[in-house]
Structures are given as C-alpha cells and as structure tokens.
Amino acid sequence: MNKVITLDNPPVNALSFAYSEKILKEIEAAEKDPSVTSVTITGANGYFSAGVDVNDFAKEWDPSGTTVRDIIEAIERSQKVYIAAIDGVALGGALELALACDRRVATPRSKLGLPEIKLGLIPGAGGTQRLPRLIGAQEALQMMLKGETVTAERALELGLIDEIVDAGATATDGALKKRRLSELKVQLPATAQAFALPYIIAQAHKTVPPEESGGLAAHKLIDAVQAAFELPFPRGIAREYRLFDELVGSAPSLALRHLFFAERELSKIPNLPPADPLDIKSAGVVGGGTMGTGIAITFANAGIPVTVVEPSAEQVAKARQTIFGMFMHQVKRGRLTQEEAWKRGQSIEFSDDYAALANCDLVIEAVFENMAVKKEVFAKLDGVVKPGAILASNTSTLDIDEIASVTKRPEQFLGLHFFAPANIMKLLEIVRGKATSAQTLATAFKLAKQLRKVAVLSANAFGFIGNRMFFEYTREAVALAEEGVPPARIDAAMKKFGMAMGPFATFDLSGIDVFWHVAQGRPDLNLARTPILDRLYEQKRLGQKTGKGFYKYAEGSREAIRDEEIEKLFAQLAKEEGVAQHSDVSDDEIAQRIVGALIKSGEEILRDGVALRPGDIDIVWIYGYGFPPHKGGPMWLLRQAQDSGAVAPPAGGLTYA
Ligand code: 3H9
C-alpha cells in the first residue's frame, strides 16, 4: 500500500521546527506499518513547500531540535520506497527532502530550487551532497550559487526529476526500487579528466566575490560541494551541516534575512481600509524620453499593452526608434528571442494625440521635471482619460498633491517613481497623495508585482525616500572633497564599502544639470552644496554626456578618468569658504561619514513619517541605489551598531543612538 503524506502548513507549507516534528511522526508511523510499502510526499495550498521556516533561523537556531534533517535521515534509513510528488514550488529544505526520496515527479507548473544563497546560507539538509550526485557537479554548483529556480521541464532535462506528471497523479508503480542518491558518486562533466576536480573548485572560487564582499556563503557552498567529491557521504553531510550552522549566525545572512522579511512587509500599510485592486489591462505613458520609453518597455515585458504619447510626429518616431533599439540590444545580448522582441514591440502603440489614451486603465506621465509642464499635461489628461482610470506622475521631486490639484480625480492620483533605466531597476516608489484612495494604492501594489518591481510606499515629501537621502549622501561626499579628499578616492572607498557606484560617478552618469536644476528649484533646502555644482554647470561640465564632469571621459567612452582640475577647483572653493584641507582620512572613515549622513537622513525620514519602517528604507537603497545587500541597508547598519553598543563615528556629528 502507498501512503500519502501531505505537507499542509499554510501559507507555503514551510517546514518549521514544530511542523517538521509532525511530519516526522507521520513518517515514523508509516515505517511501523507493515502494509505500507511506499510513501508519497506531496503538498497542499498550491505549494509543495517553500523549505525550512526562515523564522526558525532567528538567533536561537537550534539544530538539535527536530528539523527537516531528521525527516530526511529517517527516509535515508528506510527500506520503503519514497516518492516526492511536486506540484508548485519546492524550495530549499523541501527540495532537499525530495532529493532524499527514491523518485521525484513534478507537474508542469512546478518550480524547483535551492535559494539558500539568497539568504546568505547554503543548503543545509543534504542538498550540497545529493544534488551533485544527481545532476553532476557543475550544474549543481551553478544552480546553488545562483539560487535560481528551474522549471519542471528544465528539471527533467537536468535529471533532477524523473518525470513530468499531471496534477493529482500520485499513483505509484509497485515495482519501484530504492534509489538512494547517497550511494551514487558525484559525476564530473563527461569530458573531464582526473584533474578536473581541483580545476572546477578553483574556478568556482574565482567566479564569486571575496568572502568580505558578499561572497561568504558562496565560498562555503563550494567547500561543501568539494566535500561531496572528496569525502564519504556521512562525512560530507557532517561538513555541510557544520558550514550551514555557522552561516546562520553570520552578519551577511542576518542582513539578507532582514531584507527577505522587509520585502514582504512592504505592501502592509497600517490603517488602510481593505480595498479590491483594479485590474490594469492597458496603460498609457506620456513622454517618450529615457524614463517614458523604459516604463513602456516594463509594461510590454509584463504583457500589458501600452500606448506612448509624444506631442509631435517627429518625437513619436524618436521614441519608437529608442524602444526598437532597446529591444534589439536585448536580442543581441541573447536575453530575448527575435520573436519575443517582436511580440513585445507590437504591444506598444505610439501616438501624437492624447485621445489615444482615452480607454487606458492607467496613465503615467514622464515628461520634463517642471511643475507647470506637468500640470498642463494632467489638466489635459484628466479631460481625455475615462473616468475611474488612474493617473500617475513619475516625478522624482515634485509635490504630488499640487499636481493632483489640476485633476478632478485626486483619489485616483498618485506618484509612481521609477528608477532609470526603468526596465531594469527593480525599485518603484509609490507616492501617496493626501487624497489617494485605498483602492488606488492597492492597485499600484498589485501592478508593481505584475511589473516585477519591488514597491515601497512613500509619503508626499520632497525627494520621497530615495532621492531625499541621496541628496544628503552626495552632500557629505562633496563636503569631504572640499576638505581635500580627491573625488576618485571617495568613489573608490564607497565601492570598497560595497556600493555599486561611487557618488561622483553617479553625479556624472545622471547629469550634473539634473542636480543643479533640482537644487535651484528648492534653495530653501540647501540640497547639495551648490557652489561646486554652480561652477560645473557654468563650465558645461555636465558629466558623461559632455565628456567632463567630476571626471574626464575619452570620446565615446564611459570610463571615468581622474581629473586634477576638479581637485584644484575643490581646493579653490575650500579656500573661498574657509574650509580646512586635510587628506589624512582612511577609506573606512570616508565610508563611515557618507553612510553616516545617509543614516541620519533615514532617521529624519522615519521621524517625518515619509517612510513607514526602517526596512522600507533599506529596500529603497538596495534596489534603487546599489547598496550592498549583504550589509542589509543603512537602517539595518544603524540597528546593528545600536545593538552592539557602538559609539558615534569620529567626524560628521552622527550619533547612532
Ligand atoms: C532552507 O530551506 C534551509 C535548508 O537548506 C536547511 C535547513 C537545515 N519561511 O513571498 P510571498 C512566507 S532555507 C517562512 O509573499 P509568493 C512569507 O514571509 C529556506 N515564511 O509569496 C509570506 O508571509 P506573509 C529556503 C515563508 O507567492 C508568505 O509566506 N527557502 C517562507 O510571492 C508568502 O510569501 C526560501 O528561501 C519560508 N521559507 O512567493 C524560499 N517562504 O504573508 C523563500 C515564504 O506573512 N520564499 N514565506 O508576509 C520564496 O521564495 C517565496 O516566498 C515563495 C512564495 C516563492 C515561496
């Protein structure tokens, strides 16, 4: 007789300590029952299981209690045949459970993966030892290092599952035999020679970042796979358990787990009445510049038809050309097939007439960052677009309520602030105006998910969350440069800290004129220290686009070259302003001052109610500004400093308390 054990622990059948104990008992019962010859493990609630309950890894992680490891060990000892019948997601410890079974089948919609690396961990229930034995060392390493899921179809190709079956098919073949992966040898690529192992391992270590730069778990993962090659199975497992247990308490894993939960909190808005989101079946974009075209592609990529409006036939042609070029680029890079690019391109329409937007469910404005211009656009849109449709501005600094005031539908008005390049960057700031309705907000969050964006709610305040902090961040960088630290050194120190890009390189990429205009618009806020921006603006040193900014660029190149003229200019400004020059600042001090300014501004944003939670701010900086995920975000760093009783850094006036 076949016994079915169903993982049923809503919402995602996570294998918590308590739930693992329950399943272990069911397995023990099946083991004791002589009429049971095989056991099928399957899942309820539309999932197989999302793996071990991440909440269990809190500081008191105690592997001596019942965990999925005990379930797996019981299956390993058994003489009965175990089948994993996967329908839906099978991740982490759940896939490891499936790997301990003798046979694995999955429905076509299923997704399988070992995503532990994304939490700064490695598979810790035998995955690093069994997966290489099943699908080969190289494929296994790749799958675990990326932490990405594979479809059932790909899993079959890899040999990860034995068969694709229809949903509900749990029938078993009585002739099934035991097939313990622990008894297999790790396979090397067919062409590999005896020397391949050290080579594969050495190569793998080279492809991941250094331990201190976010690569800690990746190196441990490679060590564990090496153990799968070199050690007998039980010793390999013991090595893996030890490496996993060490990683649970590591700083990068704590940071990444914080981000996992912070990301899932984002759409929980306190005191918001429940509301059914609208279904956005078609969208419009006003403006075919960099942002507008990127936004249009984002909709097309998500399968939502979109219409782009520009005021003249000439501008329409240019927008069409930009979008066509962007799709072709993807095709050339091998990221998109020609057919798919064509299909997506066909879902974007162009017009020079606002009337083309009349039936859209949502229209986003992405025109020049100027209040008068935006008001004119929305006054027109409000008259043309069907009642009930949502109107959104992509402004990065302007007052959403003032823009909404020219429409008769402030309840259906909000800010949707995309980050350039809009089709690549994952962050979306959803800006709530004073009249924005609960339904409009719910629709925005649902839409963000469809567009595969990570959406963070911001109140309507200058610069919202990200840019307001970004101004403080660059202001501190400029202050350091005036004190005599070369911009190139400041950028290098910030990259060493882990930022994707230094602040001065970002100025040059975005355009110094952009910052200058924003600073001019709000002199009351004393945004960036403007003297240097004024000088560069006067000298037409606008950044990459003019070949000179805080760096020099060779014709047609984006490679930043240090420019002593800039250092002289900073020295001159310092003299005029009476700022003392000193360059005896360490890289750590540079990062501490700049990140310190960021944290201070984050505290203000929380105090002013612009962001809901510290985690929301961290997500903004990770997804929008290239903050290193393994450091958890600026507010997470503050919390760590507070928890450890760290004192204030020396300069900059920041206190962590
Ligand atoms: C592991 O297995 C270690 C082992 O190797 C070794 C051990 C010894 N735990 O994302 P959603 C919650 S490490 C606890 O919004 P979706 C989530 O917080 C684990 N909770 O839905 C949310 O709760 P709430 C390896 C979890 O449909 C709700 O479920 N596994 C877990 O967009 C819905 O989640 C992973 O890393 C969990 N493991 O996506 C899988 N997973 O409603 C991580 C989810 O209260 N999870 N929740 O906010 C995922 O990738 C996605 O959540 C999943 C669903 C694809 C499952």
XYZ file of C-alpha atoms and ligand atoms in Angstrom:
713
model
C 0.000 0.000 0.000
C 1.097 3.522 -0.768
C 0.685 6.095 1.954
C 0.327 9.770 1.047
C 1.791 12.365 3.392
C 0.672 15.880 2.536
C 2.686 18.905 3.610
C -0.030 21.293 4.746
C 1.172 24.266 6.735
C -0.296 27.468 5.229
C 0.585 29.687 3.562
C 3.598 27.985 1.924
C 3.960 24.704 3.902
C 7.178 25.950 5.487
C 8.977 23.224 7.441
C 9.183 24.866 10.834
C 10.567 23.003 13.858
C 7.047 22.203 15.037
C 5.782 21.171 11.633
C 8.843 19.003 10.945
C 8.090 17.134 14.150
C 4.559 16.431 12.930
C 5.771 15.118 9.566
C 8.474 13.048 11.245
C 5.772 11.379 13.354
C 3.760 10.571 10.205
C 6.833 9.036 8.634
C 7.597 7.017 11.748
C 4.016 5.739 11.710
C 4.338 4.729 8.058
C 7.624 2.999 8.832
C 6.000 0.953 11.578
C 3.057 -0.080 9.418
C 3.987 -3.266 7.532
C 1.170 -2.740 4.999
C 2.848 0.441 3.772
C 5.350 -0.332 1.030
C 5.758 3.152 -0.378
C 5.190 6.701 0.772
C 4.310 9.641 -1.458
C 5.066 13.092 -0.102
C 3.118 15.915 -1.635
C 1.931 19.414 -0.728
C -1.332 21.309 -0.200
C -2.208 25.015 -0.674
C -0.765 25.147 -4.203
C 2.789 24.558 -3.000
C 4.992 21.546 -2.374
C 6.829 23.624 0.235
C 8.958 26.793 0.439
C 11.527 24.980 2.581
C 12.539 25.481 6.158
C 10.714 28.266 8.018
C 13.083 31.230 7.803
C 11.781 32.465 11.164
C 13.421 29.425 12.771
C 16.843 30.818 11.924
C 16.488 33.593 14.446
C 19.418 33.842 16.827
C 18.327 30.762 18.775
C 18.589 28.382 15.735
C 19.000 25.072 17.409
C 19.636 22.197 15.035
C 19.433 19.735 17.930
C 15.615 20.094 17.857
C 13.544 18.344 15.151
C 14.310 19.774 11.737
C 13.865 18.648 8.171
C 17.231 16.944 8.605
C 15.597 14.384 10.904
C 12.860 13.696 8.347
C 15.496 13.218 5.676
C 17.581 10.920 7.855
C 14.509 8.787 8.590
C 13.844 8.443 4.858
C 17.516 7.640 4.249
C 17.341 4.759 6.746
C 14.075 3.385 5.366
C 13.689 0.252 3.260
C 10.391 1.537 1.852
C 10.190 3.488 -1.379
C 9.650 7.245 -1.088
C 8.268 9.408 -3.872
C 8.199 13.204 -3.931
C 5.144 14.326 -5.916
C 5.758 18.013 -6.523
C 3.031 20.399 -7.610
C 4.032 24.047 -7.254
C 7.099 25.419 -5.552
C 9.706 23.091 -3.994
C 12.461 25.165 -2.487
C 15.370 24.818 -0.084
C 14.852 22.170 2.586
C 11.759 20.956 0.719
C 13.746 20.151 -2.400
C 16.341 18.537 -0.163
C 13.542 16.401 1.230
C 12.621 15.457 -2.332
C 16.280 14.625 -3.015
C 16.210 12.128 -0.164
C 13.336 10.311 -1.874
C 13.852 7.482 -4.342
C 11.831 9.115 -7.073
C 10.784 12.645 -7.936
C 7.910 13.666 -10.173
C 6.584 17.170 -10.794
C 3.664 18.858 -12.546
C 4.443 21.189 -15.474
C 3.849 24.359 -13.408
C 6.287 23.336 -10.678
C 9.401 25.329 -9.815
C 12.350 23.783 -8.040
C 15.405 25.370 -6.479
C 17.876 25.730 -3.659
C 17.718 29.501 -2.998
C 19.571 29.431 0.359
C 22.426 31.543 -1.038
C 19.973 34.450 -1.340
C 19.623 34.301 2.427
C 23.406 34.131 2.911
C 23.134 30.388 3.647
C 23.894 27.115 1.890
C 21.545 24.162 1.578
C 21.867 22.542 4.979
C 19.818 19.376 4.780
C 21.967 17.348 2.428
C 21.418 19.428 -0.722
C 25.091 20.133 -1.330
C 25.867 16.408 -1.122
C 22.916 14.910 -3.009
C 22.400 17.415 -5.830
C 25.930 16.990 -7.302
C 25.442 13.209 -7.135
C 22.195 13.528 -9.072
C 22.839 16.181 -11.745
C 26.629 16.497 -11.814
C 28.953 18.830 -10.005
C 28.973 21.687 -12.442
C 25.225 22.001 -12.935
C 24.677 21.576 -9.201
C 27.172 24.296 -8.332
C 25.650 26.665 -10.838
C 22.138 26.050 -9.580
C 23.068 26.513 -5.928
C 25.389 29.503 -6.460
C 22.710 31.372 -8.393
C 19.946 30.205 -6.099
C 17.560 30.376 -9.018
C 14.586 28.112 -9.524
C 14.207 25.849 -12.549
C 11.008 24.833 -14.308
C 9.808 21.234 -14.321
C 10.891 20.983 -17.947
C 14.449 22.070 -17.143
C 14.474 19.875 -14.027
C 13.680 16.889 -16.252
C 16.500 17.816 -18.653
C 18.884 18.071 -15.726
C 17.771 14.734 -14.311
C 16.576 16.471 -11.159
C 13.143 14.880 -11.577
C 12.280 11.543 -13.156
C 9.046 12.506 -14.853
C 6.611 15.324 -15.515
C 3.115 14.270 -14.463
C -0.362 15.772 -14.435
C -1.637 17.426 -11.287
C -3.347 14.941 -8.985
C -1.430 11.935 -10.322
C 0.026 10.304 -7.247
C -0.269 6.701 -8.436
C 2.846 4.682 -7.868
C 4.301 1.774 -9.621
C 4.593 -1.222 -7.325
C 7.863 -2.223 -8.977
C 9.613 0.957 -7.807
C 13.017 0.366 -6.323
C 15.102 2.124 -3.733
C 17.467 4.640 -5.279
C 19.432 6.408 -2.585
C 21.393 9.329 -4.019
C 23.835 8.934 -1.135
C 25.022 5.730 -2.810
C 25.906 7.458 -6.084
C 29.243 9.015 -6.949
C 29.496 12.685 -7.811
C 29.551 12.980 -11.574
C 32.093 15.089 -13.395
C 31.408 16.542 -16.846
C 31.727 13.808 -19.495
C 34.853 15.393 -20.968
C 36.566 15.886 -17.625
C 39.855 14.263 -16.751
C 41.088 13.333 -13.318
C 42.490 16.837 -12.807
C 39.062 18.354 -13.368
C 38.032 18.438 -9.708
C 40.638 20.862 -8.378
C 40.166 22.886 -11.529
C 36.380 23.099 -11.166
C 36.685 24.006 -7.497
C 39.379 26.642 -8.072
C 37.410 28.149 -10.958
C 34.240 28.258 -8.870
C 36.019 30.155 -6.077
C 37.212 32.679 -8.662
C 33.746 33.352 -10.026
C 32.260 34.548 -6.729
C 33.004 37.762 -4.793
C 35.539 37.656 -1.950
C 34.193 36.493 1.420
C 34.146 40.013 2.883
C 32.336 41.443 -0.156
C 29.197 39.361 -0.042
C 30.731 36.030 -1.078
C 30.936 34.283 2.302
C 28.152 31.755 1.707
C 29.251 31.170 -1.893
C 32.734 30.098 -0.794
C 31.285 27.836 1.893
C 28.966 26.328 -0.697
C 31.904 25.482 -2.927
C 33.691 23.967 0.095
C 30.642 21.800 0.756
C 30.500 20.593 -2.846
C 34.220 19.826 -2.666
C 33.425 17.667 0.363
C 30.805 15.826 -1.706
C 33.621 14.808 -4.056
C 36.282 14.054 -1.554
C 34.568 12.581 1.481
C 32.338 9.592 2.072
C 28.653 10.637 2.205
C 28.208 10.768 6.014
C 31.298 12.899 6.481
C 30.295 15.183 3.608
C 26.901 15.665 5.268
C 28.551 16.457 8.597
C 30.734 19.082 6.890
C 27.688 20.639 5.230
C 25.718 20.781 8.499
C 28.618 22.488 10.240
C 29.100 25.073 7.476
C 25.353 25.770 7.407
C 25.079 26.151 11.171
C 27.996 28.615 11.172
C 26.415 30.681 8.408
C 23.086 31.031 10.226
C 24.710 33.451 12.675
C 26.887 35.281 10.128
C 26.396 39.017 9.586
C 25.608 38.721 5.845
C 22.941 36.079 6.442
C 21.307 38.117 9.201
C 21.263 41.111 6.826
C 19.823 39.151 3.907
C 17.145 37.560 6.090
C 16.216 41.017 7.349
C 15.752 42.060 3.702
C 13.677 38.941 2.959
C 11.156 39.886 5.620
C 11.399 43.643 4.938
C 10.457 42.973 1.320
C 7.394 41.025 2.389
C 6.287 43.798 4.774
C 6.293 46.489 2.089
C 2.701 46.174 0.955
C 1.332 46.018 4.501
C 0.013 49.525 5.055
C -1.231 50.245 8.575
C -4.717 51.724 8.953
C -5.592 51.337 5.308
C -9.157 50.118 4.757
C -9.240 46.904 2.718
C -9.880 47.522 -0.975
C -10.041 45.395 -4.096
C -7.335 46.407 -6.534
C -8.346 47.258 -10.106
C -7.083 45.108 -12.927
C -4.795 47.151 -15.176
C -5.365 45.730 -18.653
C -3.914 48.634 -20.635
C -1.641 51.533 -19.819
C -0.527 54.829 -21.297
C 2.720 56.737 -20.965
C 3.040 60.445 -21.716
C 6.618 61.236 -22.699
C 8.970 59.157 -24.818
C 12.297 60.173 -23.274
C 14.599 57.907 -21.266
C 12.081 57.331 -18.476
C 8.965 57.089 -20.648
C 10.468 54.541 -23.025
C 11.857 52.478 -20.132
C 8.423 52.475 -18.460
C 6.699 51.462 -21.708
C 9.100 48.516 -22.092
C 8.433 47.494 -18.494
C 4.710 47.189 -19.290
C 5.370 45.358 -22.549
C 7.668 42.923 -20.717
C 4.840 42.194 -18.288
C 2.373 41.562 -21.112
C 0.336 44.751 -20.559
C -0.384 46.673 -23.786
C 0.810 50.261 -23.583
C 0.409 53.455 -25.620
C 3.168 56.079 -25.685
C 2.202 59.660 -26.471
C 4.596 62.357 -27.633
C 3.466 65.772 -28.899
C 4.804 65.607 -32.476
C 5.228 63.003 -35.208
C 8.975 63.596 -35.040
C 9.136 62.868 -31.315
C 6.914 59.827 -31.784
C 9.360 58.491 -34.374
C 12.253 59.076 -31.989
C 10.526 57.257 -29.106
C 9.684 54.361 -31.423
C 13.307 54.228 -32.516
C 14.575 54.245 -28.900
C 12.273 51.387 -27.918
C 13.121 49.396 -31.033
C 16.844 49.915 -30.273
C 16.410 48.745 -26.679
C 14.672 45.545 -27.762
C 17.336 44.889 -30.406
C 20.004 45.321 -27.753
C 18.315 42.616 -25.668
C 18.176 40.315 -28.690
C 21.869 40.902 -29.438
C 22.742 40.138 -25.842
C 20.841 36.862 -26.136
C 18.367 37.909 -23.426
C 15.356 37.864 -25.739
C 14.482 35.935 -28.873
C 13.699 37.846 -32.042
C 10.097 36.583 -31.934
C 9.609 37.634 -28.318
C 11.091 41.093 -29.002
C 8.742 41.442 -31.962
C 5.741 40.396 -29.889
C 6.589 42.837 -27.122
C 7.294 45.618 -29.606
C 3.871 45.009 -31.164
C 2.183 45.540 -27.795
C 3.426 49.154 -27.694
C 1.479 51.718 -29.674
C 2.519 55.283 -30.406
C 0.507 58.418 -30.943
C 0.817 62.199 -31.022
C -2.728 62.569 -29.730
C -3.849 62.290 -26.089
C -7.150 60.859 -27.366
C -5.286 57.560 -27.896
C -5.168 57.253 -24.092
C -8.924 57.614 -23.572
C -9.560 53.959 -22.709
C -6.418 53.188 -20.709
C -6.853 51.906 -17.148
C -3.756 53.814 -16.005
C -1.705 56.629 -17.497
C 1.773 57.553 -16.280
C 3.294 60.919 -17.045
C 7.047 61.007 -17.639
C 7.712 64.469 -19.068
C 10.217 67.185 -18.114
C 10.613 67.694 -14.338
C 8.793 71.013 -14.109
C 5.616 71.763 -12.167
C 3.986 73.972 -14.809
C 4.646 71.451 -17.570
C 3.282 68.571 -15.507
C 0.163 70.491 -14.510
C -0.555 71.224 -18.146
C -0.196 67.540 -19.048
C -2.541 66.388 -16.287
C -5.179 69.027 -16.935
C -5.328 67.712 -20.481
C -5.204 64.043 -19.476
C -7.975 64.448 -16.925
C -10.298 65.674 -19.647
C -9.487 62.825 -22.043
C -8.894 59.662 -19.999
C -12.009 57.679 -18.990
C -13.416 58.317 -15.507
C -12.175 55.866 -12.889
C -8.804 55.363 -14.594
C -5.717 56.062 -12.508
C -3.391 58.947 -13.307
C 0.207 58.789 -12.070
C 3.229 61.040 -12.208
C 6.774 59.749 -12.460
C 8.109 62.911 -10.812
C 11.149 62.387 -8.610
C 10.920 65.575 -6.554
C 7.703 67.500 -7.146
C 4.638 67.809 -4.921
C 2.109 65.117 -5.872
C -0.816 66.959 -4.253
C -0.108 70.121 -6.198
C -0.016 68.164 -9.447
C -3.190 66.259 -8.492
C -4.984 69.544 -7.822
C -5.423 70.202 -11.542
C -7.436 66.988 -11.936
C -10.953 66.138 -10.821
C -9.800 62.730 -9.581
C -7.259 63.217 -6.784
C -8.441 59.886 -5.284
C -7.193 58.146 -8.415
C -3.946 60.079 -8.478
C -0.544 59.048 -7.143
C 3.176 59.088 -7.815
C 4.812 56.094 -9.471
C 8.501 56.875 -9.310
C 10.539 54.514 -11.478
C 14.329 54.491 -11.393
C 16.458 54.723 -14.526
C 16.787 52.525 -16.510
C 13.133 51.844 -15.704
C 13.015 48.482 -17.453
C 15.992 47.212 -15.436
C 15.875 48.785 -11.959
C 13.633 46.840 -9.595
C 12.604 49.719 -7.347
C 9.314 51.572 -7.631
C 8.368 54.286 -5.133
C 4.598 54.548 -4.758
C 3.832 58.070 -3.601
C 0.628 58.590 -1.690
C -1.073 61.935 -2.085
C -3.388 63.266 0.604
C -6.457 62.116 -1.353
C -5.084 58.898 -2.910
C -7.682 56.185 -2.254
C -7.040 52.790 -0.690
C -8.115 51.168 -3.948
C -5.627 53.234 -5.954
C -2.825 52.202 -3.591
C -3.858 48.548 -3.658
C -3.911 48.699 -7.469
C -0.418 50.210 -7.521
C 0.980 47.426 -5.320
C -0.679 44.740 -7.423
C 0.573 46.362 -10.618
C 4.111 46.556 -9.215
C 4.082 42.806 -8.675
C 2.883 42.252 -12.243
C 5.689 44.525 -13.484
C 8.129 42.519 -11.318
C 9.067 45.619 -9.330
C 9.665 45.954 -5.623
C 7.294 48.701 -4.497
C 7.862 50.910 -1.457
C 5.277 53.367 -0.165
C 6.423 56.944 0.399
C 4.567 59.948 1.733
C 4.425 63.019 -0.461
C 7.564 64.848 0.615
C 10.456 66.379 -1.269
C 12.598 63.673 -2.946
C 10.343 60.990 -1.406
C 12.525 58.382 0.340
C 15.398 57.637 -2.004
C 16.307 60.988 -3.507
C 15.942 62.901 -0.266
C 18.533 60.580 1.256
C 20.595 60.624 -1.895
C 20.992 64.399 -1.598
C 22.354 64.017 1.934
C 24.644 61.279 0.730
C 26.109 63.397 -2.072
C 26.280 66.474 0.153
C 28.588 64.623 2.519
C 30.681 63.360 -0.391
C 31.074 66.921 -1.678
C 31.995 68.134 1.817
C 34.749 65.528 2.000
C 36.048 66.570 -1.410
C 36.167 70.209 -0.262
C 38.184 69.088 2.714
C 40.759 67.773 0.263
C 39.912 64.135 -0.395
C 40.021 63.544 -4.169
C 36.611 62.524 -5.619
C 38.212 59.428 -7.170
C 39.345 58.313 -3.701
C 35.901 58.911 -2.250
C 34.296 56.861 -5.017
C 36.857 54.083 -4.538
C 36.190 53.996 -0.790
C 32.444 53.738 -1.383
C 32.925 50.932 -3.893
C 35.125 49.190 -1.374
C 32.283 49.574 1.113
C 30.154 47.757 -1.460
C 28.186 50.437 -3.310
C 27.682 49.591 -6.976
C 28.976 53.057 -7.866
C 30.624 55.987 -6.071
C 28.712 59.251 -5.540
C 30.728 61.302 -8.037
C 30.423 58.660 -10.752
C 26.657 58.751 -10.102
C 26.608 62.556 -10.488
C 28.346 62.166 -13.851
C 26.037 59.378 -15.007
C 22.802 61.154 -14.079
C 23.962 64.581 -15.271
C 25.114 67.466 -13.099
C 22.467 69.684 -14.694
C 19.764 67.412 -13.243
C 21.038 68.002 -9.698
C 21.595 71.692 -10.407
C 18.002 72.179 -11.574
C 16.614 70.367 -8.530
C 18.819 72.434 -6.203
C 17.726 75.657 -7.921
C 14.085 74.676 -7.536
C 14.414 74.271 -3.760
C 17.007 76.778 -2.456
C 15.274 76.569 0.947
C 16.512 73.022 1.385
C 20.203 73.766 0.739
C 20.351 70.439 -1.088
C 23.707 69.545 -2.466
C 26.448 72.035 -1.558
C 25.725 74.091 -4.615
C 28.957 76.108 -5.176
C 30.663 73.180 -6.903
C 27.535 72.356 -8.875
C 27.225 76.025 -9.924
C 30.807 76.043 -11.181
C 30.470 72.801 -13.105
C 27.147 73.897 -14.546
C 28.669 77.226 -15.698
C 31.605 75.374 -17.256
C 29.196 72.967 -19.008
C 30.877 70.077 -17.261
C 27.621 68.143 -17.033
C 29.025 64.626 -16.684
C 29.337 61.753 -19.124
C 27.119 63.412 -21.699
C 29.546 66.343 -22.167
C 32.711 64.252 -21.752
C 33.558 66.049 -18.488
C 32.034 66.320 -15.055
C 33.685 65.251 -11.819
C 35.806 63.036 -14.106
C 37.039 63.275 -17.703
C 35.917 60.828 -20.360
C 37.604 59.967 -23.645
C 35.433 60.450 -26.734
C 32.648 57.831 -26.764
C 33.891 56.188 -23.565
C 32.212 55.830 -20.181
C 35.460 55.125 -18.399
C 35.976 57.769 -15.708
C 39.442 59.324 -15.708
C 40.640 61.225 -12.639
C 40.828 64.943 -13.341
C 43.171 67.113 -11.304
C 41.342 70.233 -12.466
C 38.426 69.145 -10.303
C 40.644 68.659 -7.278
C 42.038 72.179 -7.834
C 38.531 73.538 -8.146
C 37.552 71.935 -4.845
C 40.695 73.374 -3.217
C 39.815 76.815 -4.510
C 36.254 76.561 -3.235
C 37.538 75.401 0.132
C 39.775 78.459 0.307
C 36.893 80.779 -0.573
C 34.713 79.178 2.070
C 37.421 78.857 4.700
C 37.256 75.045 4.820
C 40.417 73.455 6.211
C 42.144 70.970 3.900
C 43.264 67.592 5.112
C 43.566 64.349 3.227
C 44.584 62.045 6.071
C 41.242 60.241 6.041
C 41.090 56.442 5.811
C 38.763 54.594 3.461
C 36.749 53.393 6.433
C 36.336 56.940 7.707
C 35.166 58.095 4.282
C 32.527 55.338 4.159
C 31.537 55.977 7.758
C 30.942 59.658 7.151
C 28.998 59.200 3.949
C 26.916 56.260 5.151
C 26.507 58.127 8.433
C 24.905 61.033 6.571
C 22.635 58.569 4.842
C 21.556 57.029 8.130
C 20.898 60.409 9.703
C 18.677 61.352 6.826
C 16.919 57.970 7.105
C 16.160 58.742 10.750
C 14.629 62.078 9.731
C 12.520 60.369 7.099
C 11.153 57.979 9.697
C 10.570 60.788 12.156
C 8.659 62.741 9.476
C 6.594 59.690 8.537
C 7.824 59.697 4.934
C 8.762 56.013 5.136
C 6.714 53.507 7.116
C 9.527 51.356 8.516
C 13.338 51.228 8.633
C 13.172 48.111 6.421
C 11.362 50.080 3.712
C 14.298 52.491 3.576
C 16.755 49.615 3.342
C 14.853 48.133 0.416
C 14.908 51.516 -1.375
C 18.689 51.683 -1.043
C 19.311 48.075 -2.025
C 17.082 48.082 -5.114
C 17.371 51.715 -6.173
C 20.875 52.856 -5.333
C 23.138 49.797 -5.350
C 23.647 49.477 -1.579
C 25.319 46.093 -0.871
C 22.586 43.589 0.128
C 24.905 41.646 2.428
C 25.085 44.771 4.600
C 21.306 44.877 4.872
C 20.793 48.583 4.123
C 21.623 51.782 6.004
C 18.991 51.400 8.715
C 19.978 47.789 9.347
C 23.566 49.002 9.877
C 22.267 51.525 12.387
C 20.382 48.796 14.219
C 23.469 46.593 14.319
C 25.525 49.483 15.660
C 22.899 50.177 18.307
C 22.644 46.508 19.276
C 26.382 46.207 19.683
C 26.596 49.468 21.662
C 28.889 51.097 19.086
C 29.739 54.726 19.695
C 29.399 57.537 17.201
C 31.934 57.723 14.412
C 34.513 60.490 14.906
C 33.518 63.175 12.437
C 30.293 64.288 10.816
C 28.331 64.719 14.001
C 26.476 61.434 13.686
C 25.287 59.587 16.699
C 23.946 56.100 16.236
C 21.804 56.205 19.341
C 16.190 26.301 3.968
O 15.305 25.648 3.493
C 17.366 25.756 4.710
C 17.652 24.309 4.456
O 18.508 24.171 3.349
C 18.425 23.673 5.599
C 17.841 23.672 6.938
C 18.569 22.864 7.962
N 9.817 30.523 5.766
O 6.875 35.663 -0.955
P 5.439 35.627 -0.606
C 6.065 33.453 3.827
S 16.149 27.997 3.874
C 8.902 31.286 6.385
O 4.773 36.907 -0.289
P 4.960 34.466 -3.213
C 6.326 34.902 3.504
O 7.046 35.545 4.528
C 14.626 28.388 3.096
N 7.988 32.031 5.742
O 4.581 34.848 -1.717
C 4.913 35.418 3.346
O 4.382 35.616 4.640
P 3.385 36.811 4.955
C 14.737 28.282 1.638
C 7.988 31.985 4.412
O 3.858 33.611 -3.686
C 4.175 34.246 2.708
O 4.973 33.082 3.009
N 13.529 28.755 1.047
C 8.913 31.210 3.702
O 5.319 35.690 -3.978
C 4.024 34.368 1.224
O 5.286 34.634 0.628
C 13.407 30.018 0.588
O 14.321 30.798 0.641
C 9.837 30.452 4.432
N 10.767 29.658 3.817
O 6.277 33.590 -3.129
C 12.064 30.335 -0.005
N 8.692 31.388 2.383
O 2.194 36.552 4.070
C 11.724 31.770 0.199
C 7.658 32.232 2.283
O 3.137 36.698 6.403
N 10.394 32.087 -0.252
N 7.218 32.586 3.494
O 4.124 38.062 4.567
C 10.092 32.421 -1.523
O 10.918 32.388 -2.409
C 8.690 32.887 -1.801
O 8.133 33.325 -0.600
C 7.764 31.832 -2.419
C 6.311 32.380 -2.478
C 8.228 31.528 -3.862
C 7.749 30.576 -1.619
